[in-house]
Short mmCIF file of C-alpha atoms in Angstrom, two decimals:
data_model
loop_
_atom_site.label_atom_id
_atom_site.label_comp_id
_atom_site.label_asym_id
_atom_site.label_seq_id
_atom_site.Cartn_x
_atom_site.Cartn_y
_atom_site.Cartn_z
CA MET L 29 -69.07 53.47 -36.72
CA ASN L 30 -66.46 51.74 -34.43
CA ARG L 31 -69.63 49.98 -32.71
CA PRO L 32 -68.86 47.24 -30.55
CA VAL L 33 -70.63 44.33 -31.08
CA ILE L 34 -69.73 43.07 -27.68
CA SER L 35 -70.47 44.85 -23.94
CA HIS L 36 -67.43 44.67 -21.91
CA GLU L 37 -70.16 42.66 -19.13
CA SER L 38 -70.77 40.47 -21.97
CA ALA L 39 -66.60 40.30 -22.31
CA VAL L 40 -66.25 39.47 -18.57
CA ALA L 41 -68.71 36.97 -18.81
CA VAL L 42 -66.63 34.82 -21.83
CA VAL L 43 -63.18 35.44 -19.55
CA ARG L 44 -64.85 34.42 -16.75
CA ASP L 45 -66.58 31.11 -18.70
CA SER L 46 -62.75 30.47 -20.13
CA ILE L 47 -61.42 30.55 -16.68
CA GLU L 48 -64.16 27.99 -15.02
CA GLN L 49 -63.51 26.28 -18.62
CA ILE L 50 -59.83 25.64 -17.92
CA ALA L 51 -59.97 25.50 -14.14
CA PRO L 52 -63.66 23.83 -13.37
CA ASP L 53 -63.28 24.03 -9.45
CA ILE L 54 -62.03 27.45 -9.95
CA ASP L 55 -65.57 30.24 -9.17
CA ALA L 56 -64.03 32.47 -11.30
CA HIS L 57 -66.56 35.29 -10.12
CA ALA L 58 -64.30 35.50 -6.96
CA ILE L 59 -61.65 36.92 -8.62
CA PRO L 60 -61.07 40.33 -9.08
CA LEU L 61 -61.12 42.19 -11.94
CA ASP L 62 -58.07 44.10 -11.99
CA THR L 63 -55.54 41.61 -10.43
CA ASP L 64 -53.89 38.88 -12.10
CA MET L 65 -55.83 36.03 -13.15
CA ARG L 66 -52.65 33.74 -13.54
CA ILE L 67 -51.80 34.48 -10.02
CA GLU L 68 -55.29 34.65 -8.30
CA ALA L 69 -56.67 31.56 -9.88
CA GLU L 70 -53.06 29.38 -9.95
CA LEU L 71 -52.59 29.28 -13.66
CA ASP L 72 -49.95 28.45 -14.79
CA SER L 73 -48.14 30.01 -17.82
CA MET L 74 -49.77 26.86 -19.89
CA ASP L 75 -53.23 27.32 -18.39
CA PHE L 76 -52.80 30.64 -19.41
CA ILE L 77 -52.68 30.12 -22.88
CA ALA L 78 -55.33 27.94 -22.54
CA VAL L 79 -57.77 30.40 -21.27
CA LEU L 80 -57.04 32.75 -23.90
CA ALA L 81 -57.70 29.80 -26.40
CA ALA L 82 -60.83 29.06 -24.93
CA VAL L 83 -62.01 33.35 -24.95
CA LYS L 84 -60.98 33.18 -28.70
CA ASP L 85 -63.06 29.58 -29.32
CA ARG L 86 -66.01 32.35 -28.32
CA THR L 87 -65.19 35.25 -29.68
CA GLY L 88 -62.70 35.06 -32.43
CA VAL L 89 -60.45 37.21 -30.59
CA ASP L 90 -56.45 36.49 -30.36
CA VAL L 91 -54.30 37.91 -27.83
CA PRO L 92 -51.26 38.16 -29.23
CA GLU L 93 -48.02 36.84 -27.25
CA SER L 94 -47.33 40.42 -26.66
CA ASP L 95 -50.25 41.64 -25.46
CA MET L 96 -50.68 38.57 -22.91
CA ALA L 97 -49.64 40.58 -19.64
CA THR L 98 -52.01 43.08 -20.59
CA ALA L 99 -54.99 40.49 -20.94
CA SER L 100 -54.02 38.79 -17.67
CA THR L 101 -56.60 40.50 -15.73
CA ILE L 102 -59.97 39.54 -16.47
CA ASP L 103 -60.66 43.39 -17.48
CA GLY L 104 -57.76 43.57 -19.48
CA CYS L 105 -58.86 40.36 -21.53
CA ALA L 106 -62.15 41.84 -21.53
CA ALA L 107 -61.21 45.48 -23.13
CA TYR L 108 -58.83 43.23 -25.84
CA VAL L 109 -61.86 41.47 -26.50
CA VAL L 110 -64.53 44.89 -26.86
CA ALA L 111 -61.81 46.32 -28.81
CA ASN L 112 -60.92 44.19 -31.36
CA THR L 113 -64.81 43.27 -31.87
CA THR L 114 -65.77 45.92 -33.20
CA ALA L 115 -68.53 46.05 -36.19
CA GLU L 116 -66.32 48.10 -38.07
CA ARG L 117 -62.73 48.14 -36.37
CA PRO L 118 -59.35 50.04 -36.82
CA ALA L 119 -56.46 47.96 -38.52
CA THR L 120 -53.82 47.35 -35.99
CA ALA L 121 -51.00 45.76 -36.20
CA ASP L 122 -52.30 42.89 -34.67
CA ASP L 123 -54.45 42.21 -38.40
CA ARG L 124 -53.23 39.40 -40.53
CA ALA L 125 -53.95 38.99 -43.98
CA ASP L 126 -54.43 34.93 -43.40
CA ARG L 127 -56.86 35.52 -40.81
CA PRO L 128 -60.21 37.03 -41.62
CA TYR L 129 -61.70 38.25 -39.54
CA ASP L 130 -65.75 37.49 -39.84
CA VAL L 131 -67.81 40.00 -36.76
CA ASN L 132 -71.27 37.95 -38.02
CA ALA L 133 -70.42 34.47 -37.22
CA ARG L 134 -68.59 35.93 -34.09
CA THR L 135 -71.66 38.06 -32.67
CA GLU L 136 -73.20 34.60 -33.46
CA ILE L 137 -71.18 33.00 -30.97
CA ILE L 138 -71.34 35.31 -28.38
CA GLU L 139 -75.42 36.04 -28.38
CA SER L 140 -76.27 31.71 -29.06
CA MET J 15 -56.17 -9.05 -40.58
CA THR J 16 -57.36 -10.95 -43.49
CA THR J 17 -60.08 -13.00 -42.55
CA ILE J 18 -63.32 -11.12 -41.67
CA GLU J 19 -65.41 -12.88 -39.42
CA ARG J 20 -68.24 -11.72 -37.02
CA HIS J 21 -68.62 -13.32 -33.51
CA THR J 22 -70.25 -12.58 -30.52
CA ASP J 23 -68.24 -11.45 -27.64
CA VAL J 24 -67.82 -9.76 -24.23
CA PHE J 25 -65.88 -6.50 -23.32
CA ARG J 26 -64.96 -6.68 -20.20
CA MET J 27 -63.95 -4.03 -17.35
CA PRO J 28 -60.50 -3.15 -18.32
CA ALA J 29 -57.40 -3.20 -15.55
CA LEU J 30 -56.66 0.45 -15.50
CA GLY J 31 -53.57 -0.39 -13.66
CA ALA J 32 -52.48 -3.77 -11.87
CA ASP J 33 -54.15 -2.72 -8.63
CA MET J 34 -57.56 -2.00 -9.51
CA THR J 35 -59.71 -4.82 -8.19
CA GLU J 36 -62.73 -2.80 -9.74
CA GLY J 37 -64.54 0.20 -11.80
CA ARG J 38 -68.04 1.37 -12.19
CA VAL J 39 -69.24 2.03 -16.01
CA VAL J 40 -70.90 5.58 -15.22
CA GLU J 41 -71.54 6.62 -18.72
CA TRP J 42 -71.77 4.89 -21.93
CA TYR J 43 -71.19 6.65 -25.35
CA VAL J 44 -72.77 4.27 -27.50
CA ASP J 45 -76.14 2.55 -27.42
CA GLU J 46 -77.35 -0.33 -27.16
CA GLY J 47 -77.24 -1.78 -30.78
CA GLY J 48 -74.91 1.23 -31.64
CA ARG J 49 -71.54 0.87 -33.74
CA ALA J 50 -68.08 1.45 -32.57
CA GLU J 51 -65.08 1.51 -34.56
CA ARG J 52 -61.45 0.57 -33.86
CA GLY J 53 -60.41 3.73 -31.28
CA ASP J 54 -63.46 5.20 -30.52
CA LEU J 55 -64.64 5.85 -26.51
CA VAL J 56 -67.38 4.05 -25.78
CA ALA J 57 -67.69 4.40 -21.97
CA VAL J 58 -66.32 5.98 -18.93
CA VAL J 59 -64.93 4.09 -15.77
CA GLU J 60 -64.57 5.51 -12.93
CA THR J 61 -61.81 4.63 -10.26
CA ASP J 62 -60.80 5.99 -6.83
CA LYS J 63 -58.57 8.20 -9.08
CA SER J 64 -60.15 9.77 -11.88
CA ASP J 65 -62.87 8.97 -14.38
CA ILE J 66 -61.12 6.71 -17.31
CA GLU J 67 -62.62 7.13 -20.88
CA ILE J 68 -62.84 3.72 -22.43
CA GLU J 69 -61.96 2.79 -26.55
CA VAL J 70 -62.72 -0.53 -28.38
CA PHE J 71 -59.16 -2.11 -30.42
CA GLU J 72 -61.54 -3.55 -33.09
CA PRO J 73 -64.60 -2.68 -35.05
CA CYS J 74 -67.97 -4.21 -32.82
CA VAL J 75 -71.76 -3.26 -32.42
CA PHE J 76 -72.83 -3.32 -28.51
CA GLU J 77 -75.55 -5.10 -28.78
CA GLU J 78 -76.54 -5.29 -24.99
CA TYR J 79 -74.84 -3.57 -21.62
CA LEU J 80 -74.41 -5.98 -18.58
CA VAL J 81 -74.13 -4.05 -16.23
CA ARG J 82 -75.82 -0.80 -14.78
CA ILE J 83 -74.38 2.59 -14.39
CA GLY J 84 -72.40 3.29 -11.13
CA GLN J 85 -72.63 -0.73 -10.37
CA PRO J 86 -69.06 -2.27 -8.86
CA VAL J 87 -67.67 -4.54 -11.44
CA PRO J 88 -65.08 -6.55 -10.94
CA VAL J 89 -61.07 -6.47 -13.32
CA GLY J 90 -62.11 -9.07 -16.54
CA GLU J 91 -65.64 -9.40 -15.32
CA PRO J 92 -68.20 -8.63 -18.47
CA ILE J 93 -69.04 -5.23 -19.11
CA ALA J 94 -71.00 -5.67 -22.70
CA ARG J 95 -71.79 -8.26 -24.86
CA VAL J 96 -71.09 -7.09 -28.61
CA THR J 97 -70.66 -8.44 -32.03
CA VAL J 98 -67.34 -7.92 -33.30
CA ASP J 99 -66.57 -7.77 -37.20
CA GLY J 100 -62.91 -9.10 -36.86
CA PRO J 101 -61.23 -12.24 -36.28
CA ARG J 102 -61.74 -13.35 -32.71
CA ALA J 103 -59.70 -11.50 -30.20
CA GLU J 104 -60.97 -11.63 -26.76
CA ARG J 105 -59.94 -8.38 -25.37
CA THR J 106 -58.48 -9.25 -21.96
CA PRO J 107 -57.48 -6.67 -19.74
CA ALA J 108 -54.81 -9.00 -18.40
CA ARG J 109 -53.24 -8.47 -21.93
CA GLU J 110 -53.64 -5.28 -22.64
CA GLN J 111 -52.39 -4.49 -19.48
CA PRO J 112 -49.16 -6.23 -18.29
CA PRO J 113 -46.69 -3.69 -15.88
CA ALA J 114 -47.87 -2.15 -13.08
CA PRO J 115 -48.80 1.69 -13.49
CA ALA J 116 -47.43 3.36 -10.74
CA HIS J 117 -50.05 6.02 -11.25
CA VAL J 118 -53.36 4.21 -10.55
CA ALA J 119 -53.47 2.49 -7.17
CA SER J 120 -56.10 -0.42 -5.50
CA THR J 121 -59.31 0.70 -5.13
CA THR J 122 -60.86 -0.43 -1.94
CA THR J 123 -64.46 0.44 -3.01
CA THR J 124 -66.08 1.95 -0.36
CA GLY J 125 -70.03 2.86 -0.30
CA SER J 126 -70.54 1.00 -3.28
CA THR J 127 -73.49 -0.98 -2.44
CA THR J 128 -75.40 0.97 -3.67
CA THR J 129 -76.29 1.11 -7.88
CA THR J 130 -79.43 3.39 -7.30
CA GLY J 131 -78.09 6.46 -8.65
CA THR J 132 -77.17 7.60 -5.06
CA THR J 133 -73.94 6.48 -4.96
CA GLY J 134 -73.08 7.55 -1.21
CA ASN J 135 -70.60 10.24 0.06
CA THR J 136 -67.12 8.52 -1.42
CA THR J 137 -67.12 8.61 -4.96
CA SER J 138 -68.36 10.93 -8.13
CA ASN J 139 -71.98 10.44 -7.10
CA THR J 140 -72.97 13.36 -10.46
CA THR J 141 -71.97 10.70 -12.87
CA GLY J 142 -73.76 7.75 -11.25
CA ASN J 143 -76.91 9.24 -12.73
CA THR J 144 -75.97 9.50 -16.69
CA THR J 145 -78.96 7.58 -17.55
CA LYS J 146 -81.31 9.71 -16.13
CA ALA J 147 -79.29 12.48 -18.16
CA THR J 148 -78.41 14.62 -15.12
CA THR J 149 -76.18 16.63 -16.68
CA THR J 150 -73.29 17.41 -14.02
CA THR J 151 -71.08 15.44 -15.91
CA THR J 152 -68.76 18.11 -16.56
CA THR J 153 -68.21 19.48 -19.79
CA THR J 154 -66.44 19.22 -23.21
CA THR J 155 -65.49 15.84 -23.86
CA THR J 156 -63.33 16.55 -26.34
CA THR J 157 -63.00 13.23 -27.30
CA THR J 158 -64.30 13.26 -30.46
CA THR J 159 -61.84 16.02 -31.78
CA GLU J 160 -58.32 14.83 -31.25
CA PRO J 161 -56.73 13.80 -34.88
CA ASN J 162 -56.29 10.20 -33.96
CA HIS J 163 -59.59 9.27 -33.05
CA ARG J 164 -62.20 7.54 -35.59
CA GLU J 165 -64.89 9.26 -35.26
CA ARG J 166 -68.16 7.42 -35.59
CA ALA J 167 -69.48 6.85 -38.89
CA THR J 168 -73.11 8.00 -39.47
CA ALA J 169 -74.88 9.77 -42.04
CA ARG J 170 -76.78 11.98 -39.59
CA ARG J 171 -75.76 14.88 -37.28
CA ARG J 172 -72.75 12.95 -34.81
CA MET J 173 -74.01 13.32 -32.05
CA THR J 174 -73.33 10.76 -28.69
CA PRO J 175 -75.66 9.43 -27.13
CA ARG J 176 -75.63 11.42 -24.01
CA ALA J 177 -76.34 14.25 -26.53
CA ARG J 178 -79.44 12.70 -28.39
CA ARG J 179 -81.24 12.08 -25.30
CA LEU J 180 -80.70 15.22 -23.66
CA ALA J 181 -82.10 17.38 -27.02
CA ARG J 182 -84.59 14.75 -26.55
CA GLU J 183 -85.51 15.61 -23.06
CA ARG J 184 -84.95 19.12 -23.31
CA GLY J 185 -86.52 19.76 -26.93
CA VAL J 186 -83.48 21.34 -28.24
CA ASP J 187 -83.72 21.98 -31.97
CA VAL J 188 -80.05 20.18 -32.61
CA GLY J 189 -80.72 21.54 -36.67
CA SER J 190 -79.44 24.83 -35.44
CA LEU J 191 -76.10 23.71 -33.88
CA PRO J 192 -73.50 23.69 -36.07
CA THR J 193 -72.32 20.57 -37.77
CA ASP J 194 -68.48 21.55 -37.88
CA ALA J 195 -67.77 18.95 -34.70
CA THR J 196 -69.65 16.45 -32.72
CA ILE J 197 -72.12 17.24 -30.60
CA THR J 198 -71.45 15.85 -26.82
CA GLY J 199 -74.25 15.97 -24.16
CA ASP J 200 -72.20 19.13 -22.87
CA THR J 201 -73.15 20.98 -25.82
CA ILE J 202 -76.61 20.36 -25.16
CA ALA J 203 -76.32 20.99 -21.47
CA ARG J 204 -74.83 24.26 -22.00
CA LEU J 205 -77.74 25.12 -24.26
CA THR J 206 -80.26 24.31 -21.09
CA GLU J 207 -78.43 25.42 -17.94
CA ASP J 208 -74.79 25.97 -16.82
CA VAL J 209 -72.77 22.96 -15.60
CA ARG J 210 -69.39 24.01 -15.95
CA ARG J 211 -69.01 23.62 -12.46
CA SER J 212 -68.38 20.00 -11.26
CA PRO J 213 -69.18 19.63 -7.10
CA SER J 214 -67.99 15.72 -7.42
CA ARG J 215 -64.02 16.09 -7.62
CA ALA J 216 -63.60 16.84 -4.22
CA ASP J 217 -65.64 13.61 -3.01
CA ARG J 218 -62.85 11.80 -4.65
CA SER J 219 -60.30 13.25 -2.40
CA PRO J 220 -60.20 11.18 0.10
CA ASN J 221 -59.60 7.85 -1.95
CA LEU J 222 -57.10 9.55 -4.11
CA ARG J 223 -54.99 10.74 -1.22
CA ARG J 224 -55.37 6.97 0.27
CA ALA J 225 -53.85 5.98 -3.07
CA ILE J 226 -51.69 8.62 -3.25
CA ALA J 227 -50.49 7.69 0.37
CA ARG J 228 -50.18 4.41 -0.54
CA LEU J 229 -47.63 4.32 -3.12
CA MET J 230 -45.73 6.94 -1.82
CA GLU J 231 -45.54 5.14 1.07
CA ARG J 232 -44.27 2.08 -0.49
CA SER J 233 -42.00 3.94 -2.42
CA TRP J 234 -40.10 5.38 0.33
CA ALA J 235 -40.36 1.98 2.02
CA GLU J 236 -38.48 0.11 -0.64
CA ILE J 237 -36.37 2.26 -2.55
CA PRO J 238 -33.10 4.04 -1.51
CA HIS J 239 -33.64 7.43 -3.24
CA TYR J 240 -30.44 9.48 -4.19
CA HIS J 241 -31.16 12.65 -5.65
CA VAL J 242 -28.86 14.60 -7.84
CA VAL J 243 -29.55 18.30 -9.03
CA SER J 244 -27.75 20.88 -12.06
CA THR J 245 -28.97 24.08 -12.24
CA ILE J 246 -29.64 24.53 -16.09
CA ASP J 247 -29.86 28.28 -18.21
CA LEU J 248 -33.12 28.57 -20.11
CA THR J 249 -32.46 32.05 -21.80
CA ASP J 250 -31.74 30.77 -25.07
CA ALA J 251 -34.61 27.69 -25.14
CA ASP J 252 -36.81 30.98 -24.12
CA ASP J 253 -35.80 33.40 -26.62
CA ARG J 254 -36.47 30.75 -29.64
CA LEU J 255 -39.97 30.22 -27.65
CA GLN J 256 -40.46 33.68 -27.89
CA ARG J 257 -39.65 34.35 -31.27
CA TYR J 258 -41.77 31.16 -32.13
CA ASN J 259 -44.99 32.13 -30.28
CA GLU J 260 -44.61 36.28 -31.93
CA THR J 261 -45.98 35.06 -34.91
CA ARG J 262 -48.66 32.44 -33.78
CA PRO J 263 -52.15 32.04 -32.97
CA VAL J 264 -52.73 31.23 -29.30
CA GLU J 265 -53.87 27.90 -29.63
CA GLU J 266 -50.30 27.20 -31.60
CA ARG J 267 -47.99 29.31 -28.79
CA VAL J 268 -45.51 26.84 -27.00
CA VAL J 269 -44.52 27.23 -23.78
CA ILE J 270 -41.29 25.91 -22.03
CA ALA J 271 -42.91 23.32 -20.18
CA ALA J 272 -43.29 21.66 -23.38
CA LEU J 273 -39.69 21.79 -24.04
CA LEU J 274 -38.61 20.80 -21.01
CA TYR J 275 -40.97 17.54 -21.17
CA ALA J 276 -39.70 16.82 -24.73
CA ALA J 277 -35.76 17.04 -24.05
CA ALA J 278 -36.57 14.80 -20.79
CA ALA J 279 -38.02 12.28 -23.01
CA ARG J 280 -35.00 12.56 -25.10
CA ALA J 281 -33.30 12.54 -22.40
CA ALA J 282 -34.27 9.29 -20.80
CA HIS J 283 -33.77 7.66 -24.31
CA GLU J 284 -30.41 8.52 -24.08
CA THR J 285 -29.86 7.13 -20.56
CA PRO J 286 -31.68 3.59 -20.47
CA GLN J 287 -30.88 3.13 -16.86
CA LEU J 288 -33.61 5.39 -15.51
CA ASN J 289 -35.72 4.38 -18.05
CA GLY J 290 -37.56 1.28 -17.05
CA TRP J 291 -38.63 -0.96 -13.71
CA TRP J 292 -37.30 -2.10 -10.95
CA ARG J 293 -39.12 -5.61 -10.59
CA ASP J 294 -38.13 -8.70 -8.59
CA GLY J 295 -34.65 -7.56 -7.81
CA THR J 296 -33.61 -6.51 -10.71
CA PHE J 297 -33.92 -3.33 -13.71
CA VAL J 298 -35.93 -4.31 -16.44
CA PRO J 299 -35.19 -1.46 -19.30
CA SER J 300 -38.07 -0.50 -20.92
CA GLU J 301 -38.11 -0.39 -24.87
CA SER J 302 -39.88 3.06 -25.60
CA VAL J 303 -39.99 6.30 -23.66
CA ASP J 304 -43.27 6.44 -21.54
CA LEU J 305 -43.48 9.87 -19.69
CA GLY J 306 -45.40 10.17 -16.70
CA ILE J 307 -46.27 13.60 -16.62
CA VAL J 308 -46.72 14.03 -12.19
CA LEU J 309 -50.33 17.04 -12.46
CA ALA J 310 -51.18 18.76 -9.03
CA LEU J 311 -55.28 19.01 -9.02
CA ARG J 312 -56.54 21.61 -7.60
CA THR J 313 -58.55 19.98 -4.67
CA GLY J 314 -55.98 18.39 -3.77
CA GLY J 315 -53.91 15.17 -4.84
CA ILE J 316 -51.94 14.07 -8.18
CA VAL J 317 -52.33 11.61 -11.14
CA ILE J 318 -49.74 10.77 -13.39
CA PRO J 319 -51.01 10.36 -16.92
CA THR J 320 -48.44 9.22 -19.27
CA ILE J 321 -47.13 10.35 -22.62
CA GLN J 322 -46.25 7.08 -24.54
CA ALA J 323 -43.39 7.38 -27.11
CA ALA J 324 -42.73 10.95 -25.49
CA ASP J 325 -39.09 11.04 -27.29
CA ARG J 326 -40.62 11.10 -30.59
CA VAL J 327 -43.38 13.66 -29.90
CA ASP J 328 -42.00 17.39 -31.16
CA THR J 329 -41.98 20.46 -28.76
CA THR J 330 -45.59 21.36 -30.82
CA GLU J 331 -47.14 18.14 -30.85
CA MET J 332 -45.95 17.95 -26.63
CA MET J 333 -47.73 21.34 -25.79
CA SER J 334 -51.01 20.63 -27.24
CA VAL J 335 -50.43 16.60 -26.15
CA VAL J 336 -50.29 17.63 -22.44
CA ARG J 337 -52.28 20.89 -22.61
CA ASP J 338 -55.23 18.46 -23.34
CA LEU J 339 -54.10 15.61 -20.76
CA VAL J 340 -53.89 18.37 -18.36
CA GLU J 341 -57.43 19.73 -19.28
CA ARG J 342 -58.85 16.23 -19.19
CA ALA J 343 -57.13 15.48 -15.92
CA ARG J 344 -59.03 18.65 -14.68
CA ARG J 345 -62.15 17.13 -15.49
CA GLY J 346 -61.52 13.84 -13.99
CA ARG J 347 -62.09 12.51 -17.20
CA LEU J 348 -58.58 10.38 -18.53
CA ARG J 349 -58.57 7.66 -21.11
CA GLU J 350 -57.92 4.11 -20.82
CA ARG J 351 -54.56 4.84 -22.76
CA ASP J 352 -53.39 8.07 -20.29
CA MET J 353 -53.31 4.93 -17.77
CA ARG J 354 -50.61 3.22 -19.19
CA PRO J 355 -47.18 2.54 -17.63
CA ALA J 356 -44.72 4.94 -17.52
CA SER J 357 -41.37 4.19 -18.10
CA ILE J 358 -39.75 7.41 -16.05
CA SER J 359 -41.93 10.46 -14.40
CA VAL J 360 -41.41 14.45 -14.46
CA THR J 361 -42.88 16.32 -11.87
CA ASN J 362 -42.81 20.17 -12.74
CA MET J 363 -43.71 22.51 -10.59
CA GLY J 364 -44.20 25.24 -13.28
CA ASP J 365 -43.77 28.57 -13.17
CA LEU J 366 -45.74 29.36 -10.29
CA GLY J 367 -44.25 26.70 -7.99
CA ALA J 368 -40.76 26.32 -5.86
CA ASP J 369 -37.56 27.07 -7.18
CA SER J 370 -36.79 23.24 -6.62
CA VAL J 371 -37.98 19.89 -6.22
CA LEU J 372 -36.35 16.65 -5.35
CA GLY J 373 -38.84 14.02 -5.65
CA VAL J 374 -40.37 10.74 -4.56
CA ILE J 375 -39.92 7.91 -7.37
CA PRO J 376 -43.71 6.17 -8.36
CA PRO J 377 -42.84 2.48 -8.13
CA PRO J 378 -41.64 0.99 -9.91
CA GLN J 379 -39.97 3.47 -11.99
CA VAL J 380 -36.18 4.49 -10.62
CA ALA J 381 -36.53 7.91 -11.35
CA LEU J 382 -38.15 11.37 -11.37
CA VAL J 383 -37.19 14.28 -13.31
CA GLY J 384 -37.91 17.32 -10.82
CA LEU J 385 -38.18 20.90 -12.55
CA GLY J 386 -38.48 23.91 -10.31
CA ALA J 387 -39.88 27.20 -11.34
CA PRO J 388 -37.70 28.79 -14.47
CA ARG J 389 -36.55 31.81 -12.91
CA LEU J 390 -34.50 35.00 -14.40
CA ARG J 391 -31.43 34.71 -11.76
CA PRO J 392 -27.84 36.26 -11.38
CA ALA J 393 -25.63 34.08 -13.62
CA VAL J 394 -22.12 34.26 -14.78
CA VAL J 395 -22.24 34.29 -18.43
CA ASP J 396 -18.45 34.64 -20.44
CA ASP J 397 -17.27 36.16 -16.96
CA THR J 398 -20.08 38.47 -16.81
CA LEU J 399 -22.89 38.89 -14.15
CA THR J 400 -25.68 38.73 -16.05
CA PRO J 401 -29.41 37.91 -15.47
CA ARG J 402 -30.29 34.60 -17.26
CA LEU J 403 -33.54 32.27 -17.14
CA LEU J 404 -32.12 29.32 -14.62
CA VAL J 405 -34.22 26.18 -13.71
CA GLU J 406 -33.19 24.08 -11.05
CA ALA J 407 -33.67 19.92 -12.50
CA SER J 408 -33.07 17.67 -10.45
CA ILE J 409 -32.75 13.50 -10.46
CA ALA J 410 -34.89 11.40 -7.76
CA GLY J 411 -32.60 8.13 -8.68
CA ASP J 412 -33.41 4.50 -6.79
CA HIS J 413 -29.83 3.56 -5.54
CA ARG J 414 -30.51 -0.11 -6.56
CA ALA J 415 -30.97 0.45 -10.34
CA HIS J 416 -28.37 3.01 -11.07
CA ASP J 417 -25.81 5.41 -10.00
CA GLY J 418 -25.55 9.32 -9.34
CA MET J 419 -23.00 9.22 -12.97
CA ALA J 420 -26.24 7.92 -14.79
CA ALA J 421 -28.54 10.72 -13.26
CA ALA J 422 -26.06 13.23 -14.24
CA ARG J 423 -25.31 12.22 -17.25
CA PHE J 424 -29.25 12.33 -17.70
CA LEU J 425 -29.31 16.05 -16.83
CA ARG J 426 -25.58 16.79 -19.43
CA HIS J 427 -28.32 15.61 -22.04
CA PHE J 428 -31.53 17.23 -20.69
CA HIS J 429 -29.30 20.23 -20.77
CA ARG J 430 -28.22 19.49 -24.74
CA HIS J 431 -31.91 18.76 -25.89
CA LEU J 432 -33.12 22.38 -24.47
CA GLU J 433 -30.07 24.30 -26.64
CA ASP J 434 -30.92 22.12 -29.98
CA LEU J 435 -34.72 21.27 -30.20
CA PRO J 436 -36.61 23.67 -31.96
#
């Protein structure tokens, strides 16, 4: 099926929320979707980790270290979230047996 | 503590820095009649520099508030009547806060005569109204999830007074919320409206700016600064971190800044001449390494919260401690314990910063570690020119207290710890 349980627009909103949580004085809507948020919002490496942790809190999607560059734009981060939040997503190298994935739990969080 | 003796006592406005003359309670986390355990955060006190969360040091019941929300209260004045379970040990700010922390300058309160919720134009006026449950007091107070923090013992769903009030007023069905974490006012507020943005922060800027100005003026006038710089190769340390992070979920990953802070704290422990205070014409060494972290606020200005006994904090723990500090500093919600005097401080430009920094020491400390942005630069390794990740590390030293040799020794120890630390 691979039906996305979160739309790209929702994922973008989640990423923006996460940025604003870490940097309350930033207007995430002012950050262009395709530019590096780290530079645009002056997020240092510690802030950026915190943003990705906030995204994970909201969606359950853990952006691995190797994909952090891709996830440094709002669009890129949102796309990663969408790709990894499908109802029956294909197994990827990032899947780990010790971190079970619970689609239903995540869906609730997203919609609440 | 052997005897348990109940007695009535007062809870006083704490001194959050020796120069602080007064503060304003802007939120109570405990209801009148409510109980607080040792270490519980019970109130938010507003100063010029930050809103600071206040904790209790012994179990007690808050019988009655003695001050209004937003009312300016001199340091040491009673702010609440409490019943204490333990032996009589009145908590006096003078005892709790011995030396002068460099990071809280005096609070010459302006616009403070109002107590009706319209807090003038000077200070965070969003927090002035919390009794009426305005929801602008920023977001998730992470207080209740910190490991060291003892949760309020309560059989019912854990909620802050503000959260209960908001839920009641807005008709939020609390039963539908997750039970795994304490529900804060912000949780409730977020369900009903968007309160992430905190328009108050800019309002504090003029006061914060003045406080920094006083501190820096004093530093520059009093301290004969010298500076010493070393270039340190972070390549191996960075490789180690990369390997560590590869297998870890995002919340457990460590950035190089955490390693730099941990190494600096250890170097300070091994260079006692740099770790302490200049007082009354003489150097007073500190027994522990209480590391001040200079944090730049986006709205302008800096705050310097303290990590106590930082030389005993390992790298991964340092990462979470600093992340937590940064987040709370940004929200203007530092805690009382964050504001204790530092024995030495670090200013870290971070990966977006300039190449190097030669700092100005926050008195009465005698040294400031300055870290530039780590960058790939050409370096000679085994007679070969090769790109390496280098950082310019400096010491700003108080020449009254020590000499360049001590600073150079610090930087050697710092370098060694960067190689050794896991």
